[in-house]
N, CA, C and O of each residue as an XYZ file, in Angstrom:
760
protein
N     -22.918      0.958     22.828
C     -21.488      0.801     22.994
C     -20.798      2.046     22.466
O     -21.022      2.438     21.321
N     -19.981      2.660     23.264
C     -19.283      3.883     22.855
C     -18.228      3.550     21.821
O     -17.561      2.518     21.897
N     -18.086      4.452     20.842
C     -17.074      4.239     19.803
C     -15.687      4.406     20.400
O     -15.433      5.320     21.185
N     -14.798      3.504     20.011
C     -13.417      3.545     20.484
C     -12.754      4.842     20.012
O     -12.922      5.239     18.859
N     -12.021      5.486     20.879
C     -11.350      6.741     20.546
C     -10.010      6.475     19.897
O      -9.379      5.454     20.169
N      -9.562      7.393     19.031
C      -8.231      7.225     18.455
C      -7.178      7.322     19.549
O      -7.457      7.785     20.655
N      -5.990      6.889     19.237
C      -4.898      6.925     20.202
C      -4.640      8.355     20.656
O      -4.561      9.276     19.842
N      -4.514      8.520     21.934
C      -4.221      9.837     22.510
C      -2.755      9.890     22.885
O      -2.129      8.865     23.158
N      -2.222     11.082     22.893
C      -0.851     11.304     23.361
C       0.174     10.520     22.553
O       0.998      9.791     23.107
N       0.109     10.681     21.249
C       1.118     10.087     20.385
C       1.905     11.202     19.706
O       1.402     12.311     19.524
N       3.132     10.896     19.340
C       3.995     11.869     18.681
C       4.388     11.307     17.320
O       4.919     10.200     17.220
N       4.121     12.087     16.273
C       4.497     11.691     14.920
C       5.895     12.229     14.640
O       6.110     13.441     14.627
N       6.842     11.325     14.416
C       8.249     11.696     14.217
C       8.630     11.841     12.749
O       9.564     12.571     12.418
N       7.906     11.143     11.862
C       8.189     11.189     10.428
C       6.867     11.277      9.679
O       5.821     10.871     10.186
N       6.930     11.811      8.470
C       5.728     11.926      7.651
C       5.240     10.547      7.215
O       6.021      9.706      6.771
N       3.935     10.336      7.352
C       3.268      9.122      6.911
C       2.776      9.381      5.488
O       1.953     10.269      5.265
N       3.277      8.610      4.534
C       2.934      8.796      3.125
C       2.028      7.651      2.682
O       2.444      6.492      2.653
N       0.793      7.986      2.339
C      -0.160      6.974      1.905
C      -0.036      6.778      0.401
O      -0.071      7.737     -0.370
N       0.110      5.519     -0.001
C       0.251      5.172     -1.411
C      -0.778      4.098     -1.746
O      -1.293      3.409     -0.866
N      -1.062      3.974     -3.034
C      -1.989      2.939     -3.474
C      -2.797      3.378     -4.668
O      -2.622      4.474     -5.202
N      -3.675      2.508     -5.069
C      -4.513      2.710     -6.249
C      -5.546      3.806     -6.032
O      -5.883      4.159     -4.902
N      -6.035      4.330     -7.143
C      -7.178      5.233     -7.076
C      -8.322      4.468     -6.424
O      -8.582      3.312     -6.759
N      -8.999      5.126     -5.492
C     -10.100      4.472     -4.797
C      -9.688      3.729     -3.541
O     -10.544      3.202     -2.831
N      -8.386      3.674     -3.249
C      -7.935      2.962     -2.047
C      -8.260      3.737     -0.774
O      -8.294      3.160      0.313
N      -8.500      5.045     -0.903
C      -8.853      5.853      0.259
C      -7.745      6.749      0.760
O      -7.793      7.210      1.900
N      -6.745      7.007     -0.070
C      -5.583      7.776      0.384
C      -5.977      9.148      0.923
O      -5.481      9.560      1.971
N      -6.851      9.855      0.232
C      -7.240     11.193      0.678
C      -8.181     11.121      1.875
O      -7.962     11.804      2.875
N      -9.212     10.310      1.784
C     -10.200     10.236      2.873
C      -9.583      9.686      4.154
O      -9.788     10.242      5.233
N      -8.832      8.603      4.039
C      -8.180      8.027      5.223
C      -7.107      8.984      5.729
O      -6.936      9.158      6.935
N      -6.385      9.605      4.793
C      -5.335     10.556      5.179
C      -5.870     11.709      5.999
O      -5.291     12.069      7.024
N      -6.976     12.292      5.551
C      -7.588     13.402      6.313
C      -8.008     12.947      7.709
O      -7.784     13.647      8.697
N      -8.617     11.768      7.775
C      -9.075     11.228      9.062
C      -7.900     10.950      9.986
O      -7.922     11.326     11.157
N      -6.881     10.294      9.462
C      -5.695      9.965     10.249
C      -5.021     11.236     10.764
O      -4.635     11.306     11.931
N      -4.882     12.229      9.904
C      -4.258     13.492     10.319
C      -5.058     14.140     11.450
O      -4.480     14.648     12.410
N      -6.373     14.123     11.336
C      -7.217     14.701     12.392
C      -7.053     13.911     13.692
O      -6.982     14.505     14.768
N      -6.991     12.587     13.605
C      -6.827     11.761     14.796
C      -5.484     12.030     15.475
O      -5.386     12.013     16.702
N      -4.454     12.278     14.670
C      -3.118     12.510     15.225
C      -2.872     13.970     15.586
O      -1.908     14.288     16.283
N      -3.744     14.856     15.112
C      -3.566     16.283     15.379
C      -2.430     16.895     14.568
O      -1.734     17.792     15.044
N      -2.244     16.405     13.334
C      -1.197     16.927     12.452
C      -1.838     17.386     11.140
O      -3.021     17.148     10.898
N      -1.044     18.044     10.303
C      -1.537     18.502      9.005
C      -1.717     17.339      8.044
O      -1.028     16.323      8.125
N      -2.668     17.520      7.128
C      -2.851     16.614      6.008
C      -2.482     17.368      4.744
O      -2.944     18.486      4.516
N      -1.640     16.743      3.920
C      -1.263     17.331      2.641
C      -1.505     16.315      1.540
O      -1.415     15.107      1.761
N      -1.814     16.819      0.348
C      -2.039     15.979     -0.820
C      -1.086     16.449     -1.903
O      -1.155     17.602     -2.327
N      -0.193     15.573     -2.359
C       0.833     15.996     -3.311
C       0.218     16.499     -4.615
O       0.726     17.458     -5.195
N      -0.862     15.876     -5.092
C      -1.496     16.357     -6.320
C      -2.022     17.780     -6.139
O      -1.854     18.627     -7.016
N      -2.652     18.032     -5.011
C      -3.173     19.380     -4.730
C      -2.027     20.393     -4.668
O      -2.136     21.497     -5.201
N      -0.945     20.013     -4.022
C       0.206     20.915     -3.907
C       0.811     21.228     -5.277
O       1.241     22.356     -5.521
N       0.846     20.237     -6.169
C       1.354     20.449     -7.524
C       0.444     21.429     -8.265
O       0.924     22.355     -8.919
N      -0.855     21.224     -8.162
C      -1.807     22.114     -8.835
C      -1.698     23.541     -8.314
O      -1.759     24.497     -9.088
N      -1.536     23.681     -7.005
C      -1.382     25.016     -6.418
C      -0.117     25.698     -6.929
O      -0.141     26.873     -7.297
N       0.988     24.954     -6.949
C       2.267     25.529     -7.380
C       2.235     25.934     -8.851
O       2.806     26.956     -9.231
N       1.566     25.130     -9.677
C       1.526     25.392    -11.121
C       0.374     26.304    -11.519
O       0.354     26.841    -12.626
N      -0.584     26.477    -10.613
C      -1.785     27.255    -10.897
C      -2.544     26.670    -12.093
O      -3.110     27.400    -12.907
N      -2.540     25.344    -12.176
C      -3.312     24.638    -13.198
C      -3.549     23.208    -12.733
O      -2.885     22.718    -11.820
N      -4.503     22.551    -13.373
C      -4.815     21.176    -12.992
C      -3.747     20.218    -13.511
O      -2.965     20.551    -14.401
N      -3.734     19.032    -12.936
C      -2.779     18.020    -13.378
C      -3.040     17.669    -14.844
O      -2.101     17.480    -15.617
N      -4.313     17.581    -15.222
C      -4.642     17.296    -16.624
C      -4.074     18.374    -17.542
O      -3.575     18.071    -18.626
N      -4.147     19.624    -17.113
C      -3.590     20.726    -17.913
C      -2.065     20.641    -17.990
O      -1.478     20.905    -19.040
N      -1.427     20.272    -16.882
C       0.030     20.121    -16.882
C       0.433     19.009    -17.856
O       1.360     19.172    -18.649
N      -0.281     17.870    -17.783
C      -0.006     16.757    -18.697
C      -0.143     17.216    -20.142
O       0.718     16.934    -20.975
N      -1.245     17.934    -20.438
C      -1.512     18.355    -21.814
C      -0.468     19.358    -22.310
O      -0.032     19.282    -23.459
N      -0.069     20.291    -21.453
C       0.853     21.344    -21.874
C       2.302     20.885    -21.888
O       3.039     21.171    -22.831
N       2.718     20.161    -20.825
C       4.139     19.867    -20.643
C       4.507     18.398    -20.750
O       5.688     18.067    -20.849
N       3.518     17.507    -20.732
C       3.776     16.076    -20.845
C       4.006     15.402    -19.499
O       4.271     16.055    -18.489
N       3.896     14.081    -19.514
C       4.037     13.310    -18.277
C       5.432     13.381    -17.669
O       5.540     13.514    -16.450
N       6.528     13.298    -18.469
C       7.859     13.363    -17.839
C       8.071     14.658    -17.039
O       8.657     14.628    -15.956
N       7.602     15.779    -17.564
C       7.708     17.060    -16.852
C       6.909     16.985    -15.554
O       7.393     17.381    -14.494
N       5.677     16.471    -15.647
C       4.835     16.350    -14.457
C       5.507     15.480    -13.400
O       5.536     15.846    -12.225
N       6.046     14.334    -13.806
C       6.665     13.408    -12.843
C       7.868     14.051    -12.162
O       8.119     13.811    -10.981
N       8.607     14.861    -12.899
C       9.744     15.570    -12.304
C       9.259     16.560    -11.251
O       9.814     16.627    -10.154
N       8.230     17.322    -11.583
C       7.665     18.287    -10.626
C       7.060     17.571     -9.426
O       7.166     18.044     -8.294
N       6.430     16.435     -9.676
C       5.844     15.645     -8.594
C       6.926     15.239     -7.595
O       6.728     15.348     -6.385
N       8.061     14.772     -8.099
C       9.169     14.382     -7.222
C       9.680     15.573     -6.417
O       9.972     15.440     -5.229
N       9.788     16.730     -7.056
C      10.253     17.932     -6.354
C       9.291     18.319     -5.234
O       9.719     18.680     -4.138
N       8.002     18.245     -5.511
C       6.996     18.602     -4.501
C       7.032     17.604     -3.342
O       6.993     18.010     -2.181
N       7.106     16.322     -3.638
C       7.163     15.316     -2.574
C       8.401     15.529     -1.713
O       8.329     15.427     -0.488
N       9.530     15.824     -2.339
C      10.760     16.074     -1.591
C      10.594     17.282     -0.658
O      11.022     17.249      0.496
N       9.974     18.336     -1.169
C       9.744     19.538     -0.352
C       8.819     19.223      0.831
O       9.067     19.664      1.953
N       7.767     18.469      0.574
C       6.809     18.150      1.633
C       7.427     17.234      2.689
O       7.132     17.369      3.877
N       8.276     16.311      2.264
C       8.946     15.423      3.217
C       9.944     16.165      4.093
O      10.256     15.713      5.195
N      10.447     17.294      3.620
C      11.415     18.080      4.390
C      10.735     18.928      5.460
O      11.406     19.487      6.327
N       9.417     19.027      5.405
C       8.683     19.856      6.363
C       8.358     19.114      7.648
O       8.864     18.021      7.901
N       7.515     19.724      8.441
C       7.046     19.145      9.696
C       6.337     17.823      9.413
O       5.575     17.737      8.450
N       6.565     16.795     10.225
C       5.881     15.520      9.998
C       4.367     15.696      9.904
O       3.750     16.396     10.707
N       3.793     15.045      8.906
C       2.368     15.168      8.630
C       1.885     13.874      7.997
O       2.631     12.897      7.921
N       0.649     13.868      7.547
C       0.116     12.765      6.748
C       0.037     13.284      5.319
O      -0.563     14.326      5.059
N       0.651     12.544      4.394
C       0.750     12.959      2.997
C       0.116     11.907      2.096
O       0.492     10.735      2.126
N      -0.842     12.340      1.301
C      -1.443     11.477      0.289
C      -0.765     11.767     -1.040
O      -0.548     12.927     -1.393
N      -0.432     10.719     -1.772
C       0.226     10.898     -3.068
C      -0.684     10.409     -4.184
O      -1.592      9.610     -3.956
N      -0.432     10.892     -5.385
C      -1.146     10.393     -6.548
C      -0.785      8.936     -6.785
O       0.282      8.479     -6.375
N      -1.674      8.210     -7.448
C      -1.475      6.782     -7.657
C      -0.188      6.422     -8.374
O       0.341      5.328     -8.178
N       0.332      7.329     -9.210
C       1.540      7.037     -9.960
C       2.827      7.445     -9.277
O       3.907      7.047     -9.714
N       2.739      8.234     -8.212
C       3.947      8.782     -7.575
C       4.884      7.693     -7.061
O       6.102      7.808     -7.201
N       4.333      6.651     -6.477
C       5.157      5.611     -5.849
C       5.813      4.697     -6.882
O       6.684      3.898     -6.539
N       5.402      4.812     -8.140
C       5.966      3.965     -9.179
C       7.421      4.331     -9.479
O       8.192      3.490     -9.943
N       7.794      5.582     -9.216
C       9.156      6.041     -9.489
C      10.081      5.630     -8.351
O       9.824      5.945     -7.188
N      11.161      4.923     -8.692
C      12.109      4.466     -7.679
C      12.655      5.629     -6.860
O      12.831      5.512     -5.648
N      12.921      6.747     -7.521
C      13.420      7.951     -6.844
C      12.478      8.367     -5.709
O      12.931      8.692     -4.612
N      11.176      8.355     -5.975
C      10.204      8.734     -4.954
C      10.146      7.701     -3.836
O      10.059      8.061     -2.663
N      10.194      6.415     -4.192
C      10.150      5.367     -3.167
C      11.323      5.507     -2.213
O      11.148      5.418     -0.997
N      12.525      5.727     -2.753
C      13.712      5.870     -1.894
C      13.587      7.096     -0.993
O      13.883      7.029      0.200
N      13.151      8.204     -1.562
C      13.026      9.446     -0.804
C      12.010      9.279      0.338
O      12.240      9.734      1.459
N      10.899      8.627      0.037
C       9.856      8.425      1.047
C      10.368      7.528      2.167
O      10.130      7.816      3.340
N      11.066      6.447      1.826
C      11.584      5.533      2.844
C      12.655      6.203      3.701
O      12.732      5.954      4.904
N      13.481      7.051      3.089
C      14.536      7.733      3.847
C      13.990      8.802      4.786
O      14.490      8.964      5.899
N      12.967      9.533      4.344
C      12.510     10.700      5.102
C      11.161     10.514      5.780
O      10.745     11.363      6.569
N      10.481      9.429      5.488
C       9.157      9.188      6.054
C       8.901      7.700      6.121
O       9.830      6.909      6.285
N       7.648      7.319      5.993
C       7.266      5.913      5.943
C       6.119      5.798      4.939
O       5.160      6.568      4.980
N       6.239      4.820      4.037
C       5.178      4.600      3.056
C       4.229      3.529      3.565
O       4.650      2.476      4.044
N       2.950      3.818      3.451
C       1.924      2.855      3.841
C       1.015      2.636      2.643
O       0.362      3.559      2.157
N       0.989      1.390      2.176
C       0.138      1.007      1.062
C      -1.253      0.709      1.600
O      -1.433     -0.217      2.392
N      -2.236      1.495      1.170
C      -3.625      1.176      1.471
C      -4.050      0.140      0.441
O      -4.358      0.465     -0.705
N      -4.060     -1.093      0.870
C      -4.224     -2.247      0.005
C      -5.694     -2.649     -0.071
O      -6.248     -3.224      0.865
N      -6.309     -2.333     -1.203
C      -7.711     -2.694     -1.434
C      -7.778     -3.639     -2.629
O      -7.012     -3.500     -3.582
N      -8.696     -4.599     -2.573
C      -8.791     -5.509     -3.718
C      -9.532     -4.831     -4.872
O     -10.166     -3.789     -4.705
N      -9.434     -5.447     -6.027
C      -9.952     -4.852     -7.255
C     -11.448     -4.549     -7.174
O     -11.883     -3.495     -7.636
N     -12.230     -5.439     -6.604
C     -13.679     -5.206     -6.537
C     -14.017     -4.018     -5.638
O     -14.919     -3.240     -5.949
N     -13.301     -3.876     -4.534
C     -13.505     -2.715     -3.656
C     -13.172     -1.437     -4.410
O     -13.931     -0.470     -4.361
N     -12.042     -1.429     -5.105
C     -11.643     -0.245     -5.877
C     -12.681      0.090     -6.936
O     -13.055      1.253     -7.091
N     -13.144     -0.909     -7.660
C     -14.129     -0.684     -8.715
C     -15.407     -0.086     -8.140
O     -15.964      0.849     -8.716
N     -15.880     -0.613     -7.008
C     -17.097     -0.067     -6.391
C     -16.917      1.403     -6.008
O     -17.865      2.186     -6.080
N     -15.717      1.773     -5.606
C     -15.456      3.136     -5.164
C     -15.277      4.125     -6.313
O     -15.569      5.309     -6.150
N     -14.802      3.664     -7.468
C     -14.496      4.607     -8.556
C     -15.467      4.533     -9.730
O     -15.448      5.419    -10.585
N     -16.294      3.531     -9.799
C     -17.092      3.288    -11.007
C     -18.077      4.397    -11.351
O     -18.411      4.567    -12.524
N     -18.546      5.145    -10.383
C     -19.534      6.191    -10.671
C     -18.923      7.590    -10.682
O     -19.646      8.585    -10.735
N     -17.605      7.665    -10.633
C     -16.936      8.969    -10.619
C     -16.359      9.251    -11.997
O     -15.815      8.360    -12.650
N     -16.484     10.496    -12.431
C     -15.925     10.858    -13.736
C     -14.658     11.701    -13.572
O     -14.242     12.398    -14.497
N     -14.052     11.628    -12.390
C     -12.859     12.433    -12.099
C     -11.572     11.637    -12.268
O     -10.503     12.100    -11.872
N     -11.660     10.455    -12.847
C     -10.490      9.589    -13.013
C     -10.117      9.528    -14.496
O     -10.662      8.710    -15.237
N      -9.187     10.394    -14.934
C      -8.873     10.435    -16.361
C      -8.377      9.104    -16.921
O      -8.646      8.795    -18.082
N      -7.667      8.316    -16.133
C      -7.155      7.035    -16.627
C      -8.277      6.042    -16.934
O      -8.074      5.076    -17.669
N      -9.462      6.288    -16.366
C     -10.573      5.357    -16.569
C     -11.550      5.839    -17.639
O     -12.619      5.252    -17.805
N     -11.204      6.879    -18.351
C     -12.065      7.364    -19.438
C     -11.762      6.556    -20.693
O     -11.247      7.073    -21.685
N     -12.098      5.276    -20.617
C     -11.837      4.336    -21.703
C     -13.138      3.620    -22.050
O     -14.156      3.787    -21.378
N     -13.083      2.827    -23.102
C     -14.266      2.077    -23.524
C     -14.689      1.063    -22.463
O     -15.882      0.827    -22.270
N     -13.715      0.463    -21.775
C     -14.003     -0.534    -20.750
C     -13.236     -0.164    -19.478
O     -12.160     -0.703    -19.221
N     -13.797      0.763    -18.679
C     -13.050      1.258    -17.518
C     -12.701      0.184    -16.483
O     -11.653      0.278    -15.844
N     -13.541     -0.823    -16.304
C     -13.210     -1.868    -15.332
C     -11.998     -2.667    -15.807
O     -11.131     -3.016    -15.006
N     -11.937     -2.953    -17.092
C     -10.781     -3.674    -17.647
C      -9.528     -2.809    -17.498
O      -8.459     -3.313    -17.153
N      -9.660     -1.526    -17.754
C      -8.526     -0.602    -17.604
C      -8.050     -0.585    -16.155
O      -6.850     -0.652    -15.888
N      -9.004     -0.494    -15.218
C      -8.647     -0.503    -13.795
C      -7.927     -1.797    -13.443
O      -6.939     -1.779    -12.709
N      -8.411     -2.909    -13.956
C      -7.793     -4.204    -13.684
C      -6.363     -4.253    -14.216
O      -5.473     -4.778    -13.548
N      -6.139     -3.715    -15.399
C      -4.792     -3.698    -15.987
C      -3.846     -2.823    -15.169
O      -2.699     -3.199    -14.927
N      -4.328     -1.657    -14.742
C      -3.517     -0.761    -13.905
C      -3.196     -1.460    -12.587
O      -2.060     -1.419    -12.115
N      -4.197     -2.094    -12.004
C      -4.052     -2.821    -10.742
C      -2.961     -3.891    -10.865
O      -2.069     -3.972    -10.021
N      -3.036     -4.709    -11.915
C      -2.065     -5.793    -12.099
C      -0.648     -5.251    -12.253
O       0.309     -5.866    -11.782
N      -0.514     -4.117    -12.903
C       0.802     -3.515    -13.127
C       1.369     -2.894    -11.857
O       2.565     -3.002    -11.586
N       0.509     -2.245    -11.081
C       0.989     -1.453     -9.943
C       1.117     -2.210     -8.627
O       1.957     -1.852     -7.802
N       0.317     -3.235     -8.408
C       0.341     -3.945     -7.122
C       1.745     -4.431     -6.747
O       2.142     -4.278     -5.592
N       2.515     -5.016     -7.684
C       3.867     -5.448     -7.290
C       4.751     -4.286     -6.809
O       5.637     -4.483     -5.978
N       4.510     -3.093     -7.327
C       5.300     -1.930     -6.899
C       4.786     -1.404     -5.560
O       5.577     -1.067     -4.678
N       3.466     -1.333     -5.408
C       2.912     -0.897     -4.119
C       3.341     -1.839     -2.997
O       3.499     -1.414     -1.852
N       3.528     -3.107     -3.321
C       3.919     -4.076     -2.288
C       5.322     -3.801     -1.753
O       5.725     -4.394     -0.752
N       6.069     -2.912     -2.403
C       7.394     -2.509     -1.911
C       7.305     -1.460     -0.804
O       8.325     -1.084     -0.226
N       6.106     -0.989     -0.508
C       5.934      0.026      0.544
C       6.458     -0.503      1.874
O       6.535     -1.713      2.088
N       6.813      0.411      2.755
C       7.338      0.037      4.067
C       6.332     -0.790      4.866
O       6.708     -1.684      5.624
N       5.046     -0.475      4.682
C       3.995     -1.167      5.418
C       2.768     -1.295      4.521
O       2.632     -0.577      3.530
N       1.886     -2.211      4.877
C       0.627     -2.387      4.156
C      -0.502     -2.451      5.174
O      -0.392     -3.115      6.205
N      -1.592     -1.748      4.866
C      -2.787     -1.796      5.709
C      -3.958     -2.107      4.790
O      -4.141     -1.441      3.771
N      -4.748     -3.107      5.139
C      -5.893     -3.503      4.340
C      -6.936     -2.387      4.331
O      -7.341     -1.894      5.384
N      -7.362     -1.999      3.137
C      -8.395     -0.972      2.978
C      -9.638     -1.645      2.425
O      -9.619     -2.199      1.326
N     -10.695     -1.595      3.176
C     -11.931     -2.233      2.725
C     -12.578     -2.978      3.867
O     -12.360     -2.666      5.038
N     -13.375     -3.962      3.515
C     -14.032     -4.763      4.532
C     -15.096     -3.995      5.296
O     -15.463     -4.375      6.407
N     -15.593     -2.914      4.704
C     -16.649     -2.143      5.340
C     -16.183     -1.273      6.498
O     -17.011     -0.769      7.257
N     -14.882     -1.088      6.648
C     -14.358     -0.259      7.747
C     -14.721      1.203      7.528
O     -14.694      1.696      6.400
N     -15.058      1.888      8.605
C     -15.306      3.329      8.525
C     -13.964      4.052      8.401
O     -12.906      3.455      8.601
N     -14.019      5.328      8.073
C     -12.789      6.118      7.995
C     -12.084      6.158      9.347
O     -10.857      6.091      9.415
N     -12.855      6.266     10.412
C     -12.266      6.295     11.750
C     -11.562      4.976     12.051
O     -10.470      4.964     12.618
N     -12.191      3.867     11.668
C     -11.557      2.557     11.873
C     -10.289      2.425     11.029
O      -9.294      1.859     11.482
N     -10.326      2.945      9.809
C      -9.137      2.896      8.958
C      -8.006      3.723      9.573
O      -6.849      3.303      9.557
N      -8.334      4.879     10.105
C      -7.320      5.695     10.773
C      -6.698      4.941     11.936
O      -5.485      4.989     12.137
N      -7.526      4.246     12.699
C      -7.007      3.459     13.826
C      -6.169      2.280     13.343
O      -5.170      1.933     13.973
N      -6.566      1.656     12.227
C      -5.765      0.550     11.672
C      -4.353      1.035     11.336
O      -3.365      0.366     11.636
N      -4.279      2.204     10.713
C      -2.967      2.740     10.349
C      -2.172      3.066     11.610
O      -0.989      2.737     11.701
N      -2.811      3.708     12.576
C      -2.114      4.030     13.829
C      -1.626      2.770     14.534
O      -0.482      2.713     14.986
N      -2.482      1.767     14.629
C      -2.097      0.520     15.299
C      -0.898     -0.119     14.604
O       0.037     -0.577     15.261
N      -0.931     -0.147     13.278
C       0.181     -0.733     12.523
C       1.471      0.039     12.789
O       2.526     -0.563     12.983
N       1.390      1.364     12.798
C       2.574      2.182     13.065
C       3.100      1.955     14.480
O       4.305      1.800     14.679
N       2.215      1.937     15.444
C       2.650      1.747     16.831
C       3.307      0.381     17.025
O       4.258      0.257     17.796
N       2.811     -0.637     16.335
C       3.371     -1.979     16.472
C       4.672     -2.155     15.700
O       5.617     -2.772     16.191
N       4.716     -1.600     14.472
C       5.843     -1.890     13.583
C       6.863     -0.760     13.450
O       8.019     -1.015     13.113
N       6.457      0.473     13.707
C       7.353      1.598     13.461
C       7.324      2.625     14.594
O       6.846      3.745     14.409
N       7.835      2.241     15.764
C       7.878      3.209     16.873
C       8.791      4.397     16.580
O       8.738      5.403     17.287
N       9.635      4.293     15.538
C      10.455      5.431     15.147
C       9.624      6.495     14.428
O      10.063      7.636     14.284
N       8.427      6.121     13.980
C       7.554      7.043     13.255
C       6.469      7.584     14.170
O       6.235      8.792     14.227
N       5.803      6.675     14.891
C       4.710      7.074     15.788
C       4.979      6.448     17.147
O       5.088      5.229     17.276
N       5.082      7.291     18.143
C       5.363      6.775     19.493
C       4.367      7.334     20.477
O       3.821      8.423     20.299
N       4.145      6.564     21.512
C       3.255      7.007     22.580
C       4.050      7.950     23.481
O       5.143      7.619     23.940
N       3.482      9.124     23.722
C       4.150     10.110     24.585
C       4.099      9.630     26.029
O       3.113      9.037     26.469
N       5.171      9.896     26.753
C       5.218      9.496     28.165
C       5.026     10.680     29.060
O       5.034     10.537     30.282
């Protein structure tokens, strides 16, 4: 059976901003979705690191979280003002009301909604998650999850992340949701 192809001849009118927990697939799904749509993929954390010429951990250590969050908002605003693309944000970016409003006004937020066990399976063997460098990382992840899910649920749209879907299938899930619910963002070219 031939694999289903991504949607052809679609036009992205607004930036698609992927939000959600660490391990939800924002970067991997974002890259795949951008390739399927033929648009750029940007990552706000990467853009912040490039602009500052240092890692996010270094920015936190040198300037503190409030400074970082301010710069994060500035970078997201700049990226939203550019050509429509797929944008992955850091897990904490959507927590700020200022960022949520800006994203809804200039783009569309899509929560990649994965359950706690899926997230844990995806992040448990990685040492690149500073928030999980605790005595009990699964408990820490669970606490972060409980705190953030009500805020992520404010996203413009939600797409289930998990269930053994491939990256290509996840990209199609996001496209299908956009085509059904947000023709102002993604439309079929005539």
